[in-house]
């Protein structure tokens, strides 16, 4: 739904699982919206060249997002990879007139460059992996934003399926294996998500750990 606002954004009430877009804005409007809404909010904002989307995650959205985050962390731990979890940190580029708040994002290949509790992250060092659970989103420009920011890989869950997207080239490509975790396929991610339908998060994390441990077994085991 696209609206023209006659009241402050802070007075806009969204139900869980819904999204609204506001058009005809400027970068300054976007920055004012971020300041007005503050950090202590449940909505997530996406801004693309004059269009602002506000999204209210649903219960299912958050369950899947957090599950994928746990899967990613378990993979990194078991495979001995560095990882920095920056959650839904706001990524802004005024020169691109774009900004986005991922459902989750991580530094993995470049985790060693993000040190301390308040790191100064260069504009040319985007996250290595972003996660989007596309249940409520009303916009179709998120992937273009990630690509413009230089994020190389996005996992996107929608319509009970998950895709691994490679954004490094001029064309966004759906690929079978993760760039951050080459042994992990989209099919394997989906099986872990489906396992959560009948089991708990801990069961899924345990399955991830067993998967990683099996990778290190001798081929004749």
PDB file of C-alpha atoms in Angstrom:
ATOM      1  CA  UNK A   1       0.000   0.000   0.000  1.00  0.00           C
ATOM      2  CA  UNK A   2       1.303   3.479  -0.932  1.00  0.00           C
ATOM      3  CA  UNK A   3       0.202   6.406   1.214  1.00  0.00           C
ATOM      4  CA  UNK A   4       0.661  10.169   1.544  1.00  0.00           C
ATOM      5  CA  UNK A   5       1.211  11.003   5.182  1.00  0.00           C
ATOM      6  CA  UNK A   6      -0.617  13.829   6.907  1.00  0.00           C
ATOM      7  CA  UNK A   7       0.734  12.871  10.354  1.00  0.00           C
ATOM      8  CA  UNK A   8       4.167  11.987  11.787  1.00  0.00           C
ATOM      9  CA  UNK A   9       5.480   8.515  10.987  1.00  0.00           C
ATOM     10  CA  UNK A  10       5.574   7.752  14.702  1.00  0.00           C
ATOM     11  CA  UNK A  11       1.754   7.866  14.691  1.00  0.00           C
ATOM     12  CA  UNK A  12       1.461   5.346  11.863  1.00  0.00           C
ATOM     13  CA  UNK A  13       0.138   2.043  13.206  1.00  0.00           C
ATOM     14  CA  UNK A  14       1.033  -1.124  11.307  1.00  0.00           C
ATOM     15  CA  UNK A  15      -0.242  -4.579  12.124  1.00  0.00           C
ATOM     16  CA  UNK A  16       2.252  -7.477  12.287  1.00  0.00           C
ATOM     17  CA  UNK A  17       3.029  -8.792   8.823  1.00  0.00           C
ATOM     18  CA  UNK A  18       2.112  -5.569   7.000  1.00  0.00           C
ATOM     19  CA  UNK A  19       4.066  -2.936   5.100  1.00  0.00           C
ATOM     20  CA  UNK A  20       3.426   0.515   3.702  1.00  0.00           C
ATOM     21  CA  UNK A  21       5.372   2.684   1.252  1.00  0.00           C
ATOM     22  CA  UNK A  22       5.587   6.472   1.121  1.00  0.00           C
ATOM     23  CA  UNK A  23       6.746   8.122  -2.112  1.00  0.00           C
ATOM     24  CA  UNK A  24       7.959  11.573  -3.104  1.00  0.00           C
ATOM     25  CA  UNK A  25      10.537  11.898  -0.328  1.00  0.00           C
ATOM     26  CA  UNK A  26      14.110  13.163  -0.202  1.00  0.00           C
ATOM     27  CA  UNK A  27      17.211  11.922   1.583  1.00  0.00           C
ATOM     28  CA  UNK A  28      16.591  14.530   4.266  1.00  0.00           C
ATOM     29  CA  UNK A  29      13.060  13.194   4.800  1.00  0.00           C
ATOM     30  CA  UNK A  30      14.505   9.703   5.204  1.00  0.00           C
ATOM     31  CA  UNK A  31      17.044  10.870   7.779  1.00  0.00           C
ATOM     32  CA  UNK A  32      14.329  12.739   9.677  1.00  0.00           C
ATOM     33  CA  UNK A  33      12.195   9.579   9.645  1.00  0.00           C
ATOM     34  CA  UNK A  34      15.038   7.559  11.161  1.00  0.00           C
ATOM     35  CA  UNK A  35      15.519  10.196  13.853  1.00  0.00           C
ATOM     36  CA  UNK A  36      11.786  10.484  14.560  1.00  0.00           C
ATOM     37  CA  UNK A  37      11.226   6.752  14.890  1.00  0.00           C
ATOM     38  CA  UNK A  38      14.448   6.159  16.826  1.00  0.00           C
ATOM     39  CA  UNK A  39      16.225   2.885  17.484  1.00  0.00           C
ATOM     40  CA  UNK A  40      13.721   1.442  19.968  1.00  0.00           C
ATOM     41  CA  UNK A  41      11.170   0.345  17.377  1.00  0.00           C
ATOM     42  CA  UNK A  42       9.941  -2.848  15.808  1.00  0.00           C
ATOM     43  CA  UNK A  43       9.437  -1.484  12.279  1.00  0.00           C
ATOM     44  CA  UNK A  44      12.171  -1.795   9.658  1.00  0.00           C
ATOM     45  CA  UNK A  45      12.836   0.881   7.067  1.00  0.00           C
ATOM     46  CA  UNK A  46      13.985   0.651   3.465  1.00  0.00           C
ATOM     47  CA  UNK A  47      14.657   3.770   1.389  1.00  0.00           C
ATOM     48  CA  UNK A  48      15.245   3.823  -2.358  1.00  0.00           C
ATOM     49  CA  UNK A  49      15.559   7.092  -4.257  1.00  0.00           C
ATOM     50  CA  UNK A  50      12.504   8.857  -2.879  1.00  0.00           C
ATOM     51  CA  UNK A  51      10.442   5.850  -1.791  1.00  0.00           C
ATOM     52  CA  UNK A  52      10.333   4.774   1.861  1.00  0.00           C
ATOM     53  CA  UNK A  53       8.980   1.422   3.004  1.00  0.00           C
ATOM     54  CA  UNK A  54       8.001   0.748   6.613  1.00  0.00           C
ATOM     55  CA  UNK A  55       7.561  -2.902   7.501  1.00  0.00           C
ATOM     56  CA  UNK A  56       6.216  -4.553  10.650  1.00  0.00           C
ATOM     57  CA  UNK A  57       7.563  -8.106  11.026  1.00  0.00           C
ATOM     58  CA  UNK A  58       5.152 -10.886  11.926  1.00  0.00           C
ATOM     59  CA  UNK A  59       5.691 -13.704  14.420  1.00  0.00           C
ATOM     60  CA  UNK A  60       6.503 -16.143  11.608  1.00  0.00           C
ATOM     61  CA  UNK A  61       8.898 -13.614  10.079  1.00  0.00           C
ATOM     62  CA  UNK A  62      10.846 -13.285  13.306  1.00  0.00           C
ATOM     63  CA  UNK A  63      10.923 -17.040  13.952  1.00  0.00           C
ATOM     64  CA  UNK A  64      12.442 -17.735  10.533  1.00  0.00           C
ATOM     65  CA  UNK A  65      14.822 -14.778  10.698  1.00  0.00           C
ATOM     66  CA  UNK A  66      16.146 -15.764  14.112  1.00  0.00           C
ATOM     67  CA  UNK A  67      16.389 -19.405  13.081  1.00  0.00           C
ATOM     68  CA  UNK A  68      18.518 -18.495  10.069  1.00  0.00           C
ATOM     69  CA  UNK A  69      20.696 -16.370  12.328  1.00  0.00           C
ATOM     70  CA  UNK A  70      21.262 -19.335  14.636  1.00  0.00           C
ATOM     71  CA  UNK A  71      22.043 -21.556  11.644  1.00  0.00           C
ATOM     72  CA  UNK A  72      24.608 -19.041  10.369  1.00  0.00           C
ATOM     73  CA  UNK A  73      26.263 -18.694  13.766  1.00  0.00           C
ATOM     74  CA  UNK A  74      26.435 -22.474  14.245  1.00  0.00           C
ATOM     75  CA  UNK A  75      27.945 -22.906  10.779  1.00  0.00           C
ATOM     76  CA  UNK A  76      30.626 -20.309  11.490  1.00  0.00           C
ATOM     77  CA  UNK A  77      31.432 -21.812  14.878  1.00  0.00           C
ATOM     78  CA  UNK A  78      31.645 -25.392  13.651  1.00  0.00           C
ATOM     79  CA  UNK A  79      33.659 -24.484  10.546  1.00  0.00           C
ATOM     80  CA  UNK A  80      36.071 -22.303  12.515  1.00  0.00           C
ATOM     81  CA  UNK A  81      35.128 -19.070  10.766  1.00  0.00           C
ATOM     82  CA  UNK A  82      35.072 -15.611  12.272  1.00  0.00           C
ATOM     83  CA  UNK A  83      31.669 -13.966  12.482  1.00  0.00           C
ATOM     84  CA  UNK A  84      30.225 -10.606  13.501  1.00  0.00           C
ATOM     85  CA  UNK A  85      26.442 -10.396  13.768  1.00  0.00           C
ATOM     86  CA  UNK A  86      25.131  -6.862  13.169  1.00  0.00           C
ATOM     87  CA  UNK A  87      21.450  -7.764  13.116  1.00  0.00           C
ATOM     88  CA  UNK A  88      19.246  -5.151  11.447  1.00  0.00           C
ATOM     89  CA  UNK A  89      21.820  -2.347  11.501  1.00  0.00           C
ATOM     90  CA  UNK A  90      20.861   0.576   9.245  1.00  0.00           C
ATOM     91  CA  UNK A  91      23.046   0.883   6.143  1.00  0.00           C
ATOM     92  CA  UNK A  92      22.884   4.313   4.483  1.00  0.00           C
ATOM     93  CA  UNK A  93      24.564   5.740   1.397  1.00  0.00           C
ATOM     94  CA  UNK A  94      23.603   9.331   0.657  1.00  0.00           C
ATOM     95  CA  UNK A  95      25.586   9.259  -2.589  1.00  0.00           C
ATOM     96  CA  UNK A  96      23.341   6.391  -3.760  1.00  0.00           C
ATOM     97  CA  UNK A  97      20.182   7.894  -2.207  1.00  0.00           C
ATOM     98  CA  UNK A  98      19.495   4.489  -0.647  1.00  0.00           C
ATOM     99  CA  UNK A  99      19.323   2.868   2.755  1.00  0.00           C
ATOM    100  CA  UNK A 100      18.223  -0.452   4.182  1.00  0.00           C
ATOM    101  CA  UNK A 101      17.759  -2.326   7.443  1.00  0.00           C
ATOM    102  CA  UNK A 102      18.293  -6.048   6.795  1.00  0.00           C
ATOM    103  CA  UNK A 103      16.434  -8.650   8.759  1.00  0.00           C
ATOM    104  CA  UNK A 104      19.926  -9.860   9.681  1.00  0.00           C
ATOM    105  CA  UNK A 105      23.426  -9.247   8.387  1.00  0.00           C
ATOM    106  CA  UNK A 106      26.850 -10.700   9.095  1.00  0.00           C
ATOM    107  CA  UNK A 107      30.524 -10.199   8.501  1.00  0.00           C
ATOM    108  CA  UNK A 108      32.160 -13.572   7.915  1.00  0.00           C
ATOM    109  CA  UNK A 109      34.907 -13.343   5.300  1.00  0.00           C
ATOM    110  CA  UNK A 110      35.795  -9.882   6.674  1.00  0.00           C
ATOM    111  CA  UNK A 111      34.938 -10.467  10.333  1.00  0.00           C
ATOM    112  CA  UNK A 112      38.527  -9.754  11.383  1.00  0.00           C
ATOM    113  CA  UNK A 113      38.133  -6.162  10.167  1.00  0.00           C
ATOM    114  CA  UNK A 114      35.156  -5.451  12.439  1.00  0.00           C
ATOM    115  CA  UNK A 115      36.741  -5.311  15.865  1.00  0.00           C
ATOM    116  CA  UNK A 116      35.542  -3.834  19.147  1.00  0.00           C
ATOM    117  CA  UNK A 117      32.123  -2.908  20.482  1.00  0.00           C
ATOM    118  CA  UNK A 118      31.839   0.304  18.456  1.00  0.00           C
ATOM    119  CA  UNK A 119      33.711  -0.350  15.203  1.00  0.00           C
ATOM    120  CA  UNK A 120      34.241   2.344  12.588  1.00  0.00           C
ATOM    121  CA  UNK A 121      33.053   0.507   9.474  1.00  0.00           C
ATOM    122  CA  UNK A 122      34.229   1.943   6.126  1.00  0.00           C
ATOM    123  CA  UNK A 123      31.527   2.698   3.569  1.00  0.00           C
ATOM    124  CA  UNK A 124      33.245   0.338   1.137  1.00  0.00           C
ATOM    125  CA  UNK A 125      33.039  -2.620   3.540  1.00  0.00           C
ATOM    126  CA  UNK A 126      29.428  -3.882   3.416  1.00  0.00           C
ATOM    127  CA  UNK A 127      28.312  -7.044   5.230  1.00  0.00           C
ATOM    128  CA  UNK A 128      29.335 -10.348   3.653  1.00  0.00           C
ATOM    129  CA  UNK A 129      25.881 -11.870   4.049  1.00  0.00           C
ATOM    130  CA  UNK A 130      22.391 -10.424   4.479  1.00  0.00           C
ATOM    131  CA  UNK A 131      19.183 -12.286   5.294  1.00  0.00           C
ATOM    132  CA  UNK A 132      15.729 -11.218   4.129  1.00  0.00           C
ATOM    133  CA  UNK A 133      12.505 -12.941   5.156  1.00  0.00           C
ATOM    134  CA  UNK A 134      10.205 -11.513   2.506  1.00  0.00           C
ATOM    135  CA  UNK A 135       6.745 -12.016   3.991  1.00  0.00           C
ATOM    136  CA  UNK A 136       5.500  -8.460   4.575  1.00  0.00           C
ATOM    137  CA  UNK A 137       7.587  -6.454   2.122  1.00  0.00           C
ATOM    138  CA  UNK A 138       5.674  -4.360  -0.385  1.00  0.00           C
ATOM    139  CA  UNK A 139       8.736  -3.162  -2.303  1.00  0.00           C
ATOM    140  CA  UNK A 140      10.719  -4.811  -5.035  1.00  0.00           C
ATOM    141  CA  UNK A 141      13.914  -2.798  -4.787  1.00  0.00           C
ATOM    142  CA  UNK A 142      15.707  -4.380  -1.809  1.00  0.00           C
ATOM    143  CA  UNK A 143      18.012  -6.545  -3.879  1.00  0.00           C
ATOM    144  CA  UNK A 144      18.978  -3.543  -6.002  1.00  0.00           C
ATOM    145  CA  UNK A 145      19.925  -1.698  -2.814  1.00  0.00           C
ATOM    146  CA  UNK A 146      22.060  -4.575  -1.567  1.00  0.00           C
ATOM    147  CA  UNK A 147      23.781  -4.795  -4.928  1.00  0.00           C
ATOM    148  CA  UNK A 148      24.448  -1.039  -4.976  1.00  0.00           C
ATOM    149  CA  UNK A 149      25.879  -1.221  -1.452  1.00  0.00           C
ATOM    150  CA  UNK A 150      28.195  -4.046  -2.510  1.00  0.00           C
ATOM    151  CA  UNK A 151      26.723  -6.840  -0.383  1.00  0.00           C
ATOM    152  CA  UNK A 152      27.884 -10.006  -2.197  1.00  0.00           C
ATOM    153  CA  UNK A 153      25.373 -12.536  -0.870  1.00  0.00           C
ATOM    154  CA  UNK A 154      21.731 -12.499   0.244  1.00  0.00           C
ATOM    155  CA  UNK A 155      19.632 -15.360   1.562  1.00  0.00           C
ATOM    156  CA  UNK A 156      15.982 -14.621   0.864  1.00  0.00           C
ATOM    157  CA  UNK A 157      13.087 -16.665   2.229  1.00  0.00           C
ATOM    158  CA  UNK A 158       9.686 -16.264   0.588  1.00  0.00           C
ATOM    159  CA  UNK A 159       6.720 -18.463  -0.250  1.00  0.00           C
ATOM    160  CA  UNK A 160       8.141 -21.366   1.796  1.00  0.00           C
ATOM    161  CA  UNK A 161      11.335 -21.428  -0.295  1.00  0.00           C
ATOM    162  CA  UNK A 162      14.828 -20.074   0.249  1.00  0.00           C
ATOM    163  CA  UNK A 163      17.225 -18.744  -2.369  1.00  0.00           C
ATOM    164  CA  UNK A 164      20.925 -18.014  -2.169  1.00  0.00           C
ATOM    165  CA  UNK A 165      21.609 -14.959  -4.313  1.00  0.00           C
ATOM    166  CA  UNK A 166      24.992 -13.914  -5.691  1.00  0.00           C
ATOM    167  CA  UNK A 167      25.043 -10.133  -6.170  1.00  0.00           C
ATOM    168  CA  UNK A 168      28.667  -9.727  -7.237  1.00  0.00           C
ATOM    169  CA  UNK A 169      28.135  -9.333 -10.971  1.00  0.00           C
ATOM    170  CA  UNK A 170      26.005  -7.000 -13.022  1.00  0.00           C
ATOM    171  CA  UNK A 171      23.158  -9.526 -12.861  1.00  0.00           C
ATOM    172  CA  UNK A 172      21.759 -10.993  -9.642  1.00  0.00           C
ATOM    173  CA  UNK A 173      22.028 -14.778  -9.828  1.00  0.00           C
ATOM    174  CA  UNK A 174      20.354 -17.535  -7.851  1.00  0.00           C
ATOM    175  CA  UNK A 175      23.103 -20.026  -6.969  1.00  0.00           C
ATOM    176  CA  UNK A 176      23.088 -23.448  -5.380  1.00  0.00           C
ATOM    177  CA  UNK A 177      25.838 -22.944  -2.793  1.00  0.00           C
ATOM    178  CA  UNK A 178      26.565 -20.172  -0.312  1.00  0.00           C
ATOM    179  CA  UNK A 179      29.546 -17.897  -0.899  1.00  0.00           C
ATOM    180  CA  UNK A 180      30.259 -17.671   2.825  1.00  0.00           C
ATOM    181  CA  UNK A 181      29.681 -21.395   3.434  1.00  0.00           C
ATOM    182  CA  UNK A 182      30.429 -23.234   0.147  1.00  0.00           C
ATOM    183  CA  UNK A 183      29.353 -26.629   1.529  1.00  0.00           C
ATOM    184  CA  UNK A 184      25.850 -25.334   2.284  1.00  0.00           C
ATOM    185  CA  UNK A 185      23.189 -25.459  -0.437  1.00  0.00           C
ATOM    186  CA  UNK A 186      19.814 -23.778  -0.647  1.00  0.00           C
ATOM    187  CA  UNK A 187      18.240 -27.229  -0.399  1.00  0.00           C
ATOM    188  CA  UNK A 188      20.056 -27.926   2.865  1.00  0.00           C
ATOM    189  CA  UNK A 189      18.927 -24.592   4.312  1.00  0.00           C
ATOM    190  CA  UNK A 190      15.336 -25.397   3.404  1.00  0.00           C
ATOM    191  CA  UNK A 191      15.560 -28.803   5.090  1.00  0.00           C
ATOM    192  CA  UNK A 192      16.740 -27.151   8.299  1.00  0.00           C
ATOM    193  CA  UNK A 193      13.874 -24.658   8.133  1.00  0.00           C
ATOM    194  CA  UNK A 194      11.387 -27.468   7.523  1.00  0.00           C
ATOM    195  CA  UNK A 195      12.808 -29.348  10.505  1.00  0.00           C
ATOM    196  CA  UNK A 196      11.817 -26.368  12.671  1.00  0.00           C
ATOM    197  CA  UNK A 197       8.166 -27.038  11.773  1.00  0.00           C
ATOM    198  CA  UNK A 198       8.222 -30.144  13.975  1.00  0.00           C
ATOM    199  CA  UNK A 199      11.190 -29.484  16.284  1.00  0.00           C
ATOM    200  CA  UNK A 200      12.772 -26.670  18.300  1.00  0.00           C
ATOM    201  CA  UNK A 201      15.547 -24.240  17.422  1.00  0.00           C
ATOM    202  CA  UNK A 202      17.989 -26.335  19.457  1.00  0.00           C
ATOM    203  CA  UNK A 203      17.195 -29.418  17.400  1.00  0.00           C
ATOM    204  CA  UNK A 204      17.910 -27.491  14.209  1.00  0.00           C
ATOM    205  CA  UNK A 205      21.187 -26.127  15.578  1.00  0.00           C
ATOM    206  CA  UNK A 206      22.171 -29.656  16.595  1.00  0.00           C
ATOM    207  CA  UNK A 207      21.449 -30.833  13.040  1.00  0.00           C
ATOM    208  CA  UNK A 208      23.650 -28.035  11.682  1.00  0.00           C
ATOM    209  CA  UNK A 209      26.487 -29.081  13.965  1.00  0.00           C
ATOM    210  CA  UNK A 210      26.191 -32.731  12.915  1.00  0.00           C
ATOM    211  CA  UNK A 211      26.238 -31.617   9.273  1.00  0.00           C
ATOM    212  CA  UNK A 212      29.476 -29.681   9.788  1.00  0.00           C
ATOM    213  CA  UNK A 213      31.115 -32.464  11.767  1.00  0.00           C
ATOM    214  CA  UNK A 214      30.318 -34.923   8.972  1.00  0.00           C
ATOM    215  CA  UNK A 215      32.185 -32.681   6.525  1.00  0.00           C
ATOM    216  CA  UNK A 216      35.422 -33.271   8.421  1.00  0.00           C
ATOM    217  CA  UNK A 217      35.104 -37.065   8.514  1.00  0.00           C
ATOM    218  CA  UNK A 218      37.500 -39.077   6.307  1.00  0.00           C
ATOM    219  CA  UNK A 219      35.966 -40.007   2.951  1.00  0.00           C
ATOM    220  CA  UNK A 220      36.219 -43.730   3.768  1.00  0.00           C
ATOM    221  CA  UNK A 221      34.482 -43.295   7.139  1.00  0.00           C
TER     222      UNK A 221
END
